[in-house]
Amino acid sequence: MTVVLTQSDFRSHLKKYLDQVNDDDETVYIVRSNNRSVAVISQEKMDWYERALRAKEGSLEHAIARDQLINRHVLPDDEIVESDDHYWDRFKS
């Protein structure tokens, strides 16, 4: 679930929202004046974002970071592919 709130509400309930970010893996969006909104995410989630962006696509490191982001519902889950002869024929030389 995404949390969207005003800057004053965030300030008034800072501990509550920071606990949600860390304990429930929430992303908190804070609406500010002059279209200067911000998002608060956990350090762990930020680390996985950065790993996914730095890693070469197709590498093990990228796959692990991508799986972590899927588990956190940041990215959609991979579609399930039926393993039939047509599927395996794509890998033959």
Coordinates of C-alpha atoms in Angstrom, one line a residue:
M1 CA 0.0 0.0 0.0
T2 CA 1.2 3.5 -0.8
V3 CA 0.9 6.3 1.7
V4 CA 0.4 9.8 0.5
L5 CA 0.2 12.7 3.0
T6 CA 1.0 16.3 3.6
Q7 CA 4.3 17.6 4.9
S8 CA 2.6 18.8 8.2
D9 CA 1.0 15.4 8.7
F10 CA 4.3 13.7 8.1
R11 CA 6.0 16.0 10.5
S12 CA 3.3 15.5 13.2
H13 CA 3.6 11.7 13.0
L14 CA 7.2 11.2 11.9
K15 CA 7.9 8.1 14.0
K16 CA 4.7 6.4 12.8
Y17 CA 5.5 6.9 9.1
L18 CA 9.2 6.0 9.4
D19 CA 8.2 2.8 11.2
Q20 CA 5.9 2.0 8.3
V21 CA 8.7 2.6 5.8
N22 CA 11.0 0.2 7.7
D23 CA 8.7 -2.3 9.2
D24 CA 6.1 -2.6 6.5
D25 CA 8.3 -1.8 3.5
E26 CA 6.0 1.1 2.6
T27 CA 6.8 4.0 0.4
V28 CA 5.6 7.3 1.8
Y29 CA 4.9 10.2 -0.6
I30 CA 4.9 13.7 1.0
V31 CA 3.1 16.4 -1.0
R32 CA 4.8 19.7 -0.6
S33 CA 4.1 23.1 -2.1
N34 CA 5.3 24.2 -5.5
N35 CA 5.3 20.6 -6.9
R36 CA 8.3 19.7 -4.7
S37 CA 7.0 16.3 -3.5
V38 CA 9.3 13.7 -2.1
A39 CA 9.2 10.0 -1.4
V40 CA 10.6 8.2 1.6
I41 CA 11.8 4.6 1.2
S42 CA 13.8 2.3 3.4
Q43 CA 17.6 2.1 2.9
E44 CA 17.3 -1.6 2.1
K45 CA 14.8 -0.9 -0.8
M46 CA 17.1 1.9 -2.0
D47 CA 20.0 -0.5 -2.0
W48 CA 18.1 -3.0 -4.2
Y49 CA 17.1 -0.2 -6.6
E50 CA 20.7 0.9 -6.9
R51 CA 22.0 -2.7 -7.4
A52 CA 19.4 -3.4 -10.1
L53 CA 20.4 -0.2 -11.9
R54 CA 24.2 -0.8 -11.7
A55 CA 24.1 -4.5 -12.6
K56 CA 24.4 -5.6 -16.2
E57 CA 21.0 -6.8 -17.4
G58 CA 21.0 -10.6 -17.6
S59 CA 23.7 -11.0 -14.9
L60 CA 23.1 -12.9 -11.7
E61 CA 23.4 -9.7 -9.6
H62 CA 20.7 -8.1 -11.7
A63 CA 18.4 -11.1 -11.4
I64 CA 18.9 -11.2 -7.6
A65 CA 18.1 -7.4 -7.3
R66 CA 15.1 -7.8 -9.6
D67 CA 13.8 -10.7 -7.5
Q68 CA 14.1 -8.6 -4.4
L69 CA 12.2 -5.7 -6.0
I70 CA 9.5 -8.2 -7.1
N71 CA 9.2 -9.5 -3.6
R72 CA 8.7 -6.0 -2.4
H73 CA 6.0 -5.4 -5.0
V74 CA 8.0 -2.7 -6.7
L75 CA 8.2 -4.6 -10.0
P76 CA 5.5 -6.9 -11.3
D77 CA 6.1 -10.6 -11.0
D78 CA 7.3 -12.5 -14.1
E79 CA 4.7 -14.0 -16.3
I80 CA 4.5 -17.8 -16.0
V81 CA 5.7 -19.5 -19.2
E82 CA 4.4 -22.9 -20.2
S83 CA 7.3 -25.3 -20.7
D84 CA 6.2 -27.1 -23.9
D85 CA 8.2 -28.2 -27.0
H86 CA 7.7 -24.8 -28.6
Y87 CA 9.3 -23.1 -25.6
W88 CA 12.4 -25.4 -25.6
D89 CA 12.8 -25.2 -29.4
R90 CA 13.8 -21.5 -29.0
F91 CA 17.0 -22.5 -27.3
K92 CA 18.2 -25.0 -29.8
S93 CA 21.0 -23.9 -32.1

